[in-house]
Amino acid sequence: MARGRKIYEGKAKILYAGTEPGTLIQYFKDDATAFNNEKKGVITGKGVINNRISEFLMLRLMEIGIPTHFMNRINMREQLVREVEIIPIEIIIRNIAAGSLSKRLGIPEGTQLPRSIVEYCYKSDELGDPLVAEEHITAFGWASPQDIDDMLAMALRVNDFLSGVFMGIGVKLIDFKLEFGRIFDENGEMRIVLADEISPDNCRLWDIATNEKMDKDRFRRDMGHVEEAYQEIARRLGVLPEEAPDGANDGA
Ligand code: UDP
């Protein structure tokens, strides 16, 4: 499919104008960053795999009635999505302590949380995506109380559903990050939909049997076997591309 002009280039994806108005093409790169861009690298074949994993998970979520921006996968590295106005908040849902929560609060990684915990971060590379409270979100107009309610309700449903999907393939969903966007219909009515991607780049996934990490922490912490971990998640989900993703196959 012909791509339009480049709209935005992020750390892991590029957005191009789609062929129809109101659509975008999401191109998945192999580039990886961590620690607010301090660490940069390439995870060979990651883009191909994340494109498939995210397609699979977005489709399953749409089947249970979660609205998303996903339309269809175009080729190995591209998917067609609805253009949305991104809400500048990252919603993090945590089931087990890890990462910044463990560091901030001194709770050892792997501790089961008494209940799922939701955190909000303000999307700003300059500021390093700081943790914010609902107060900041509404006071600064990033989202309304109703928007927050809608995002929270969807995020909790996504957590329940994805926890089950991953449990079914022998993987624990430790935590993950979601982004939402606004879509306006012909009557100017606004609807919030799940956007961005869901992949081992923005989920922590541990093998149930061994607690082995199968996500971007392998890259963040120089643990090795990063490509293999992403491939193993794709394989267990049944979405591993038939050709080995060698990074060279950018086309259809
Ligand atoms: N996360 C993300 N993008 C970010 C920050 C976090 O996708 O900019 C994801 C991360 O992969 C993990 C969850 O959100 O699954 C919680 O991340 P945490 O706050 O522990 O931060 P980290 O330790 O990744 O810096």
XYZ file of N, CA and C and ligand atoms in Angstrom:
781
model
N 0.855 -1.200 0.000
C 0.000 0.000 0.000
C 0.889 1.247 0.000
N 0.482 2.242 -0.791
C 1.273 3.464 -0.862
C 1.160 4.215 0.456
N 2.302 4.643 0.954
C 2.288 5.432 2.180
C 2.218 6.896 1.821
N 1.607 7.659 2.677
C 1.620 9.109 2.520
C 2.872 9.689 3.156
N 2.809 10.960 3.468
C 4.010 11.601 4.016
C 4.222 11.173 5.470
N 5.475 11.313 5.885
C 5.794 10.969 7.271
C 5.173 12.024 8.186
N 4.435 11.555 9.190
C 3.763 12.485 10.102
C 4.599 12.656 11.366
N 5.178 11.530 11.819
C 5.842 11.560 13.118
C 6.794 10.381 13.201
N 7.970 10.593 13.762
C 8.846 9.452 14.013
C 9.119 9.352 15.495
N 8.728 8.240 16.080
C 8.964 8.014 17.501
C 10.143 7.085 17.688
N 10.278 6.558 18.909
C 11.442 5.738 19.226
C 11.339 4.359 18.580
N 10.139 3.810 18.530
C 9.986 2.445 18.007
C 9.113 2.373 16.755
N 8.449 3.476 16.419
C 7.541 3.437 15.269
C 7.602 4.743 14.485
N 7.198 4.630 13.195
C 7.030 5.830 12.372
C 5.570 5.871 11.947
N 4.978 7.045 11.946
C 3.607 7.199 11.468
C 3.614 7.928 10.140
N 2.937 7.325 9.156
C 2.763 7.957 7.843
C 1.280 8.230 7.634
N 0.981 9.193 6.771
C -0.424 9.410 6.412
C -0.920 8.161 5.705
N -2.161 7.769 5.975
C -2.750 6.613 5.296
C -3.318 7.037 3.950
N -3.894 6.088 3.221
C -4.435 6.415 1.902
C -5.780 7.122 2.023
N -6.563 6.756 3.038
C -7.862 7.403 3.268
C -7.683 8.480 4.331
N -8.464 9.565 4.237
C -8.394 10.560 5.309
C -8.778 9.917 6.651
N -8.157 10.377 7.702
C -8.498 9.829 9.017
C -7.804 8.517 9.319
N -6.869 8.117 8.445
C -6.113 6.891 8.719
C -4.608 7.196 8.740
N -3.876 6.341 9.418
C -2.416 6.457 9.464
C -1.831 5.069 9.250
N -0.581 5.044 8.790
C 0.145 3.778 8.722
C 1.196 3.793 9.825
N 1.141 2.762 10.646
C 2.113 2.609 11.738
C 3.191 1.663 11.250
N 4.416 2.154 11.159
C 5.553 1.330 10.716
C 6.383 0.963 11.951
N 6.592 -0.339 12.165
C 7.300 -0.817 13.358
C 8.785 -0.995 13.072
N 9.607 -0.238 13.797
C 11.071 -0.305 13.619
C 11.685 -1.354 14.552
N 12.958 -1.674 14.293
C 13.685 -2.567 15.202
C 14.398 -1.775 16.301
N 14.346 -0.454 16.222
C 15.061 0.377 17.201
C 14.453 0.211 18.592
N 15.328 0.208 19.569
C 14.871 0.121 20.960
C 15.577 1.202 21.761
N 14.845 1.792 22.685
C 15.467 2.762 23.596
C 15.014 2.420 25.015
N 15.780 2.876 25.964
C 15.398 2.679 27.371
C 15.971 3.825 28.182
N 15.487 3.921 29.411
C 15.940 4.957 30.338
C 15.883 6.338 29.681
N 14.685 6.662 29.189
C 14.464 7.975 28.594
C 15.510 8.311 27.535
N 15.738 7.336 26.627
C 16.597 7.559 25.460
C 18.090 7.471 25.731
N 18.478 7.225 26.997
C 19.908 7.150 27.311
C 20.533 5.925 26.670
N 19.766 4.842 26.616
C 20.276 3.603 26.033
C 19.554 3.373 24.720
N 20.346 3.154 23.671
C 19.764 2.943 22.345
C 20.329 1.677 21.757
N 19.520 0.990 20.980
C 20.016 -0.214 20.325
C 19.033 -0.713 19.296
N 19.342 -1.873 18.768
C 18.474 -2.495 17.769
C 18.176 -3.903 18.251
N 16.921 -4.284 18.192
C 16.530 -5.664 18.474
C 16.064 -6.221 17.135
N 16.934 -7.023 16.518
C 16.677 -7.449 15.137
C 15.362 -8.227 15.035
N 14.510 -7.772 14.119
C 13.233 -8.454 13.888
C 12.125 -8.029 14.830
N 12.442 -7.138 15.798
C 11.433 -6.712 16.778
C 10.207 -6.087 16.114
N 10.454 -5.240 15.100
C 9.332 -4.549 14.456
C 8.347 -5.532 13.847
N 8.892 -6.554 13.198
C 8.053 -7.563 12.540
C 7.213 -8.293 13.596
N 7.863 -8.638 14.691
C 7.182 -9.410 15.735
C 6.161 -8.552 16.483
N 6.548 -7.320 16.845
C 5.602 -6.464 17.570
C 4.386 -6.123 16.714
N 4.590 -5.973 15.411
C 3.468 -5.720 14.508
C 2.456 -6.853 14.628
N 2.951 -8.090 14.611
C 2.068 -9.275 14.699
C 1.425 -9.409 16.073
N 2.250 -9.241 17.123
C 1.715 -9.426 18.479
C 0.646 -8.366 18.752
N 0.944 -7.134 18.373
C -0.002 -6.055 18.649
C -1.287 -6.247 17.843
N -1.149 -6.658 16.578
C -2.339 -6.960 15.765
C -3.201 -8.009 16.474
N -2.559 -9.099 16.887
C -3.278 -10.202 17.515
C -4.016 -9.724 18.771
N -3.303 -8.987 19.636
C -3.911 -8.590 20.908
C -5.010 -7.536 20.704
N -4.776 -6.599 19.785
C -5.809 -5.580 19.513
C -7.068 -6.265 18.962
N -6.907 -7.240 18.077
C -8.077 -7.935 17.510
C -8.846 -8.683 18.598
N -8.110 -9.364 19.497
C -8.784 -10.085 20.579
C -9.547 -9.088 21.464
N -8.913 -7.931 21.748
C -9.569 -6.935 22.606
C -10.815 -6.369 21.925
N -10.744 -6.171 20.599
C -11.915 -5.659 19.871
C -13.056 -6.673 19.941
N -12.702 -7.963 19.935
C -13.734 -9.012 20.036
C -14.499 -8.933 21.352
N -13.838 -8.447 22.413
C -14.576 -8.330 23.687
C -15.121 -6.910 23.888
N -15.086 -6.115 22.823
C -15.770 -4.820 22.869
C -14.931 -3.634 23.293
N -13.606 -3.807 23.325
C -12.737 -2.646 23.614
C -12.478 -1.923 22.287
N -12.859 -0.656 22.170
C -12.590 0.054 20.918
C -11.093 0.363 20.787
N -10.521 0.125 19.609
C -9.096 0.418 19.405
C -8.917 1.167 18.082
N -7.714 1.668 17.876
C -7.425 2.380 16.622
C -7.071 1.412 15.495
N -6.918 0.118 15.815
C -6.413 -0.844 14.828
C -7.424 -1.092 13.712
N -6.967 -1.084 12.454
C -7.837 -1.421 11.315
C -7.379 -2.733 10.682
N -6.187 -2.760 10.126
C -5.668 -4.035 9.613
C -4.160 -3.965 9.423
N -3.546 -5.160 9.454
C -2.114 -5.241 9.197
C -1.921 -5.228 7.691
N -0.949 -4.426 7.233
C -0.735 -4.275 5.791
C 0.344 -5.240 5.320
N 1.436 -5.306 6.046
C 2.558 -6.181 5.671
C 3.380 -6.470 6.916
N 4.604 -6.959 6.708
C 5.439 -7.393 7.837
C 5.650 -6.310 8.901
N 5.771 -5.072 8.446
C 6.120 -4.004 9.398
C 5.097 -2.889 9.517
N 3.993 -2.991 8.775
C 3.059 -1.869 8.778
C 1.635 -2.298 9.110
N 0.942 -1.433 9.811
C -0.490 -1.640 10.019
C -1.241 -0.327 9.816
N -2.480 -0.467 9.325
C -3.339 0.689 9.109
C -4.136 0.931 10.386
N -4.123 2.177 10.859
C -4.853 2.506 12.084
C -5.674 3.767 11.882
N -6.701 3.949 12.716
C -7.456 5.209 12.700
C -6.573 6.311 13.275
N -6.656 7.470 12.671
C -5.928 8.616 13.223
C -6.652 9.079 14.489
N -5.925 9.234 15.561
C -6.548 9.695 16.808
C -5.762 10.888 17.338
N -6.409 11.603 18.243
C -5.694 12.670 18.957
C -5.205 12.021 20.249
N -3.904 11.811 20.326
C -3.365 11.066 21.475
C -3.541 11.873 22.766
N -4.062 11.222 23.778
C -4.172 11.830 25.114
C -2.790 11.703 25.760
N -2.213 12.804 26.251
C -0.790 12.761 26.635
C -0.518 12.102 27.987
N -1.196 10.990 28.217
C -1.064 10.274 29.484
C -0.760 8.808 29.195
N 0.245 8.264 29.865
C 0.501 6.825 29.788
C -0.171 6.197 30.999
N -0.966 5.169 30.744
C -1.636 4.477 31.855
C -0.879 3.192 32.110
N -0.376 3.059 33.315
C 0.381 1.853 33.666
C -0.451 1.037 34.639
N -0.603 -0.243 34.342
C -1.326 -1.150 35.237
C -0.306 -2.162 35.738
N -0.313 -2.386 37.035
C 0.660 -3.297 37.631
C -0.046 -4.386 38.428
N 0.385 -5.624 38.222
C -0.132 -6.751 38.997
C 0.902 -7.258 39.994
N 2.158 -7.172 39.595
C 3.275 -7.641 40.422
C 4.318 -6.527 40.420
N 4.957 -6.287 41.557
C 5.924 -5.188 41.652
C 7.119 -5.430 40.731
N 7.540 -4.387 40.029
C 8.736 -4.445 39.177
C 9.125 -3.019 38.799
N 10.273 -2.900 38.166
C 10.699 -1.635 37.558
C 10.653 -0.450 38.500
N 10.066 0.648 37.993
C 10.126 1.904 38.740
C 9.334 1.833 40.050
N 8.300 1.001 40.118
C 7.542 0.898 41.380
C 8.422 0.275 42.467
N 9.159 -0.761 42.092
C 10.040 -1.419 43.067
C 11.099 -0.449 43.567
N 11.649 0.319 42.619
C 12.701 1.272 42.955
C 12.163 2.378 43.866
N 11.044 2.944 43.449
C 10.473 4.100 44.139
C 10.040 3.750 45.554
N 9.421 2.576 45.715
C 8.804 2.246 47.002
C 9.546 1.158 47.769
N 10.634 0.659 47.204
C 11.414 -0.349 47.914
C 10.693 -1.679 48.055
N 9.842 -1.992 47.121
C 9.132 -3.275 47.157
C 9.845 -4.230 46.203
N 10.338 -5.364 46.720
C 11.148 -6.236 45.850
C 10.409 -6.659 44.586
N 11.153 -6.706 43.485
C 10.575 -7.186 42.221
C 9.993 -8.569 42.443
N 8.820 -8.787 41.888
C 8.199 -10.113 41.970
C 7.172 -10.211 43.088
N 7.062 -9.158 43.934
C 6.059 -9.194 45.009
C 4.659 -9.051 44.405
N 3.787 -9.977 44.743
C 2.395 -9.886 44.291
C 1.749 -8.654 44.929
N 1.123 -7.799 44.147
C 0.483 -6.611 44.714
C -0.885 -6.998 45.279
N -1.324 -6.306 46.349
C -2.609 -6.678 46.965
C -3.780 -6.546 45.996
N -3.666 -5.602 45.080
C -4.631 -5.507 43.975
C -3.932 -4.807 42.818
N -4.565 -4.811 41.645
C -3.929 -4.148 40.506
C -3.830 -2.657 40.803
N -2.665 -2.104 40.518
C -2.418 -0.689 40.806
C -2.296 0.058 39.484
N -2.965 1.214 39.425
C -2.936 2.032 38.213
C -2.095 3.271 38.482
N -1.251 3.602 37.523
C -0.473 4.842 37.636
C -0.621 5.628 36.340
N -0.496 6.944 36.449
C -0.545 7.798 35.264
C 0.795 8.518 35.129
N 1.309 8.556 33.899
C 2.509 9.352 33.621
C 2.182 10.349 32.537
N 2.745 11.533 32.662
C 2.568 12.564 31.636
C 3.560 12.300 30.517
N 3.049 12.183 29.286
C 3.896 11.858 28.144
C 4.752 13.068 27.774
N 6.015 13.017 28.140
C 6.933 14.098 27.779
C 8.356 13.561 27.823
N 8.962 13.409 26.647
C 10.339 12.911 26.584
C 11.274 13.842 27.349
N 11.016 15.162 27.187
C 11.851 16.173 27.833
C 11.902 15.974 29.346
N 10.741 15.625 29.916
C 10.641 15.503 31.372
C 10.820 14.068 31.846
N 10.960 13.130 30.890
C 11.129 11.721 31.274
C 9.834 11.082 31.766
N 8.717 11.434 31.142
C 7.404 10.844 31.463
C 7.139 10.781 32.970
N 7.035 11.942 33.639
C 6.875 11.914 35.102
C 5.534 11.339 35.546
N 5.571 10.673 36.704
C 4.360 10.169 37.347
C 3.508 11.376 37.750
N 2.215 11.319 37.443
C 1.319 12.415 37.835
C 0.067 11.841 38.487
N -0.653 12.694 39.202
C -1.916 12.293 39.834
C -3.084 12.762 38.965
N -4.263 12.221 39.233
C -5.471 12.665 38.512
C -5.623 14.177 38.606
N -5.276 14.721 39.764
C -5.339 16.175 39.983
C -4.598 16.949 38.899
N -3.386 16.495 38.582
C -2.602 17.195 37.557
C -3.279 17.057 36.201
N -3.792 15.842 35.940
C -4.361 15.562 34.613
C -5.568 16.462 34.354
N -6.423 16.596 35.369
C -7.625 17.416 35.158
C -7.299 18.907 35.270
N -6.428 19.267 36.217
C -6.111 20.698 36.390
C -5.452 21.274 35.140
N -4.587 20.490 34.503
C -3.888 21.005 33.327
C -4.626 20.691 32.028
N -5.808 20.072 32.157
C -6.647 19.863 30.970
C -6.154 18.783 30.027
N -5.297 17.862 30.515
C -4.830 16.796 29.618
C -5.965 15.809 29.338
N -6.830 15.617 30.311
C -8.013 14.775 30.136
C -9.025 15.182 31.197
N -10.310 14.934 30.897
C -11.376 15.302 31.840
C -11.595 14.146 32.821
N -12.305 14.397 33.929
C -12.619 13.292 34.848
C -13.338 12.145 34.121
N -14.230 12.492 33.183
C -14.938 11.453 32.415
C -13.959 10.651 31.546
N -13.021 11.370 30.901
C -12.009 10.673 30.082
C -11.222 9.697 30.953
N -10.856 10.148 32.151
C -10.059 9.298 33.047
C -10.865 8.062 33.429
N -12.156 8.277 33.758
C -13.023 7.125 34.092
C -13.064 6.133 32.944
N -13.238 6.655 31.721
C -13.339 5.771 30.539
C -12.042 4.991 30.341
N -10.920 5.700 30.449
C -9.617 5.036 30.217
C -9.358 3.992 31.296
N -9.691 4.352 32.534
C -9.457 3.434 33.644
C -10.291 2.164 33.488
N -11.576 2.342 33.141
C -12.458 1.170 32.979
C -11.918 0.270 31.870
N -11.490 0.874 30.768
C -10.962 0.059 29.662
C -9.653 -0.613 30.069
N -8.802 0.140 30.751
C -7.494 -0.412 31.128
C -7.657 -1.617 32.047
N -8.618 -1.559 32.960
C -8.824 -2.693 33.876
C -9.377 -3.904 33.136
N -10.255 -3.663 32.162
C -10.758 -4.783 31.353
C -9.621 -5.381 30.523
N -8.783 -4.511 29.967
C -7.638 -4.991 29.186
C -6.743 -5.842 30.083
N -6.538 -5.386 31.316
C -5.682 -6.138 32.239
C -6.259 -7.522 32.514
N -7.550 -7.578 32.826
C -8.166 -8.885 33.116
C -8.042 -9.806 31.915
N -8.358 -9.256 30.742
C -8.366 -10.097 29.547
C -6.947 -10.553 29.175
N -6.018 -9.586 29.137
C -4.647 -9.963 28.733
C -3.989 -10.877 29.758
N -4.291 -10.669 31.046
C -3.735 -11.574 32.061
C -4.133 -13.009 31.732
N -5.387 -13.189 31.309
C -5.881 -14.525 30.947
C -5.224 -15.055 29.684
N -5.103 -14.191 28.683
C -4.463 -14.617 27.421
C -3.037 -15.088 27.709
N -2.301 -14.301 28.483
C -0.902 -14.669 28.741
C -0.813 -15.889 29.656
N -1.710 -15.957 30.635
C -1.731 -17.149 31.502
C -1.880 -18.401 30.644
N -2.720 -18.302 29.617
C -2.974 -19.445 28.726
C -1.743 -19.900 27.965
N -0.731 -19.033 27.856
C 0.503 -19.437 27.163
C 1.675 -19.527 28.156
N 1.331 -19.659 29.433
C 2.376 -19.879 30.437
C 3.197 -18.646 30.757
N 2.541 -17.478 30.684
C 3.266 -16.217 30.914
C 2.475 -15.360 31.906
N 3.207 -14.732 32.853
C 2.570 -13.814 33.806
C 2.652 -12.392 33.278
N 1.528 -11.683 33.306
C 1.513 -10.269 32.923
C 1.820 -9.467 34.194
N 3.051 -8.999 34.280
C 3.525 -8.290 35.484
C 2.987 -6.863 35.516
N 3.206 -6.141 34.410
C 2.692 -4.776 34.276
C 2.696 -4.405 32.795
N 2.053 -3.311 32.463
C 2.060 -2.853 31.066
C 1.613 -1.406 31.003
N 1.859 -0.825 29.835
C 1.520 0.585 29.616
C 0.549 0.703 28.445
N -0.477 1.510 28.600
C -1.419 1.747 27.501
C -1.463 3.229 27.166
N -1.807 3.510 25.906
C -2.082 4.887 25.499
C -3.442 4.917 24.821
N -4.149 5.996 25.023
C -5.483 6.150 24.437
C -5.520 7.411 23.577
N -6.493 7.432 22.642
C -6.655 8.618 21.805
C -8.117 8.931 21.600
N -8.367 10.159 21.129
C -9.744 10.590 20.873
C -10.045 10.503 19.380
N -11.263 10.022 19.085
C -11.760 10.014 17.708
C -13.051 10.834 17.708
N -13.226 11.664 16.699
C -14.452 12.471 16.598
C -15.262 11.968 15.419
N -16.552 11.669 15.627
C -17.374 11.187 14.505
C -17.979 12.373 13.744
N -18.827 12.063 12.725
C -19.401 13.122 11.856
C -20.161 14.176 12.670
N -20.775 13.753 13.763
C -21.550 14.708 14.575
C -20.697 15.431 15.599
N -19.405 15.217 15.524
C -18.521 15.878 16.481
C -18.488 15.188 17.833
N -19.125 14.009 17.921
C -19.104 13.247 19.188
C -17.718 12.642 19.369
N -17.226 12.712 20.607
C -15.885 12.198 20.874
C -15.955 10.813 21.509
N -15.031 9.944 21.092
C -14.954 8.608 21.661
C -13.486 8.330 21.963
N -13.234 7.656 23.075
C -11.850 7.327 23.408
C -11.568 5.894 22.997
N -10.468 5.695 22.297
C -10.104 4.337 21.854
C -8.662 4.025 22.273
N -8.403 2.746 22.433
C -7.055 2.281 22.742
C -6.170 2.506 21.507
N -4.961 3.040 21.715
C -4.090 3.355 20.578
C -2.710 2.741 20.794
N -1.731 3.214 20.048
C -0.333 2.779 20.178
C -0.214 1.274 19.881
N 0.497 0.533 20.713
C 0.719 -0.894 20.468
C 0.709 -1.635 21.802
N 0.519 -2.939 21.740
C 0.688 -3.787 22.933
C 1.665 -4.879 22.532
N 2.830 -4.889 23.179
C 3.895 -5.808 22.763
C 4.888 -5.961 23.912
N 5.885 -6.834 23.763
C 6.892 -6.963 24.831
C 7.708 -5.681 25.044
N 7.540 -4.667 24.162
C 8.172 -3.368 24.400
C 7.496 -2.638 25.555
N 6.184 -2.860 25.729
C 5.500 -2.104 26.782
C 4.714 -2.963 27.781
N 5.062 -4.253 27.810
C 4.519 -5.142 28.846
C 5.706 -5.812 29.527
N 5.577 -6.110 30.820
C 6.534 -7.031 31.437
C 5.895 -8.403 31.457
N 6.623 -9.379 30.923
C 6.094 -10.728 30.758
C 7.105 -11.711 31.316
N 6.687 -12.500 32.302
C 7.600 -13.485 32.912
C 7.051 -14.885 32.688
N 7.941 -15.800 32.356
C 7.535 -17.188 32.206
C 6.996 -17.712 33.543
N 5.836 -18.354 33.505
C 5.212 -18.810 34.763
C 6.081 -19.856 35.462
N 6.666 -20.759 34.676
C 7.410 -21.873 35.270
C 8.751 -21.420 35.841
N 9.435 -20.493 35.162
C 10.819 -20.183 35.537
C 11.026 -18.738 36.016
N 9.992 -17.897 35.878
C 10.109 -16.456 36.157
C 11.081 -15.744 35.223
N 11.473 -16.403 34.165
C 12.394 -15.774 33.213
C 11.702 -14.583 32.544
N 12.453 -13.494 32.362
C 11.884 -12.311 31.732
C 11.828 -12.504 30.217
N 10.677 -12.140 29.628
C 10.473 -12.338 28.186
C 10.029 -11.021 27.550
N 10.710 -9.928 27.883
C 10.264 -8.601 27.453
C 11.454 -7.657 27.351
N 11.161 -6.376 27.218
C 12.219 -5.386 26.975
C 13.202 -5.240 28.125
N 12.871 -5.729 29.305
C 13.852 -5.703 30.399
C 15.127 -6.446 30.004
N 15.040 -7.429 29.118
C 16.246 -8.152 28.685
C 17.196 -7.193 27.964
N 16.613 -6.222 27.242
C 17.408 -5.188 26.573
C 17.862 -4.134 27.583
N 16.905 -3.653 28.405
C 17.234 -2.606 29.387
C 18.386 -3.043 30.283
N 18.364 -4.323 30.676
C 19.324 -4.807 31.679
C 20.437 -5.655 31.082
N 20.615 -5.599 29.762
C 21.688 -6.344 29.074
C 21.697 -7.825 29.454
N 20.539 -8.453 29.412
C 20.452 -9.846 29.841
C 20.706 -10.834 28.696
N 20.781 -10.328 27.471
C 20.993 -11.224 26.328
C 19.707 -11.927 25.916
N 19.779 -12.635 24.796
C 18.630 -13.390 24.253
C 17.368 -12.533 24.153
N 17.557 -11.291 23.719
C 16.413 -10.377 23.616
C 15.511 -10.803 22.458
N 16.127 -10.989 21.286
C 15.353 -11.383 20.093
C 14.571 -12.659 20.370
N 15.264 -13.615 21.013
C 14.638 -14.918 21.271
C 13.414 -14.769 22.176
N 13.512 -13.873 23.145
C 12.384 -13.683 24.075
C 11.155 -13.152 23.327
N 11.368 -12.150 22.471
C 10.252 -11.602 21.691
C 9.665 -12.694 20.788
N 10.575 -13.460 20.165
C 10.112 -14.532 19.265
C 9.322 -15.583 20.020
N 9.750 -15.881 21.236
C 9.080 -16.921 22.010
C 7.653 -16.484 22.393
N 7.503 -15.204 22.728
C 6.136 -14.712 23.015
C 5.270 -14.848 21.764
N 5.816 -14.448 20.621
C 5.057 -14.543 19.361
C 4.725 -16.003 19.056
N 5.702 -16.873 19.278
C 5.489 -18.288 18.984
C 4.374 -18.857 19.865
N 4.433 -18.545 21.151
C 3.405 -19.094 22.053
C 2.019 -18.546 21.733
N 1.977 -17.276 21.262
C 0.679 -16.700 20.891
C 0.202 -17.247 19.545
N 1.102 -17.951 18.849
C 0.742 -18.521 17.546
C 0.787 -17.512 16.418
N 1.619 -16.456 16.573
C 1.677 -15.425 15.530
C 3.090 -15.232 14.973
N 3.959 -16.205 15.199
C 5.333 -16.056 14.691
C 5.293 -16.033 13.166
N 5.875 -14.985 12.528
C 5.883 -14.959 11.068
C 6.611 -16.190 10.531
N 6.159 -16.688 9.366
C 6.751 -17.935 8.861
C 8.213 -17.779 8.513
N 8.534 -16.626 7.857
C 9.954 -16.402 7.573
C 10.588 -15.922 8.877
N 11.836 -16.306 9.091
C 12.537 -15.795 10.270
C 12.647 -14.291 10.104
N 12.248 -13.509 11.117
C 12.339 -12.065 10.968
C 13.797 -11.612 11.048
N 14.416 -11.414 9.908
C 15.837 -11.059 9.914
C 16.022 -9.546 9.792
N 14.923 -8.824 9.823
C 15.041 -7.368 9.778
C 15.144 -6.826 8.364
N 15.429 -7.720 7.409
C 15.635 -7.245 6.050
C 14.301 -7.112 5.322
N 13.308 -7.822 5.787
C 12.058 -7.853 5.056
C 11.130 -6.734 5.494
N 11.221 -5.634 4.781
C 10.404 -4.471 5.138
C 9.129 -4.401 4.322
N 9.059 -5.191 3.289
C 7.980 -5.023 2.329
C 6.780 -5.871 2.630
N 5.959 -6.091 1.610
C 4.689 -6.802 1.799
C 4.922 -8.275 2.026
N 6.504 1.438 30.031
C 6.460 1.790 28.704
N 6.909 3.029 28.322
C 7.396 3.929 29.207
C 7.448 3.564 30.555
C 6.996 2.322 30.946
O 6.001 1.024 27.869
O 7.768 5.044 28.792
C 6.006 0.125 30.452
C 7.157 -0.804 30.847
O 7.555 -1.611 29.761
C 6.530 -1.638 31.928
C 5.471 -0.707 32.553
O 5.217 0.287 31.591
O 5.842 -2.753 31.373
C 5.924 -0.105 33.864
O 7.161 0.534 33.667
P 7.963 1.209 34.860
O 7.185 2.384 35.371
O 8.316 0.167 35.853
O 9.211 1.861 34.210
P 10.590 1.274 33.708
O 11.132 0.435 34.799
O 10.221 0.521 32.475
O 11.360 2.523 33.422
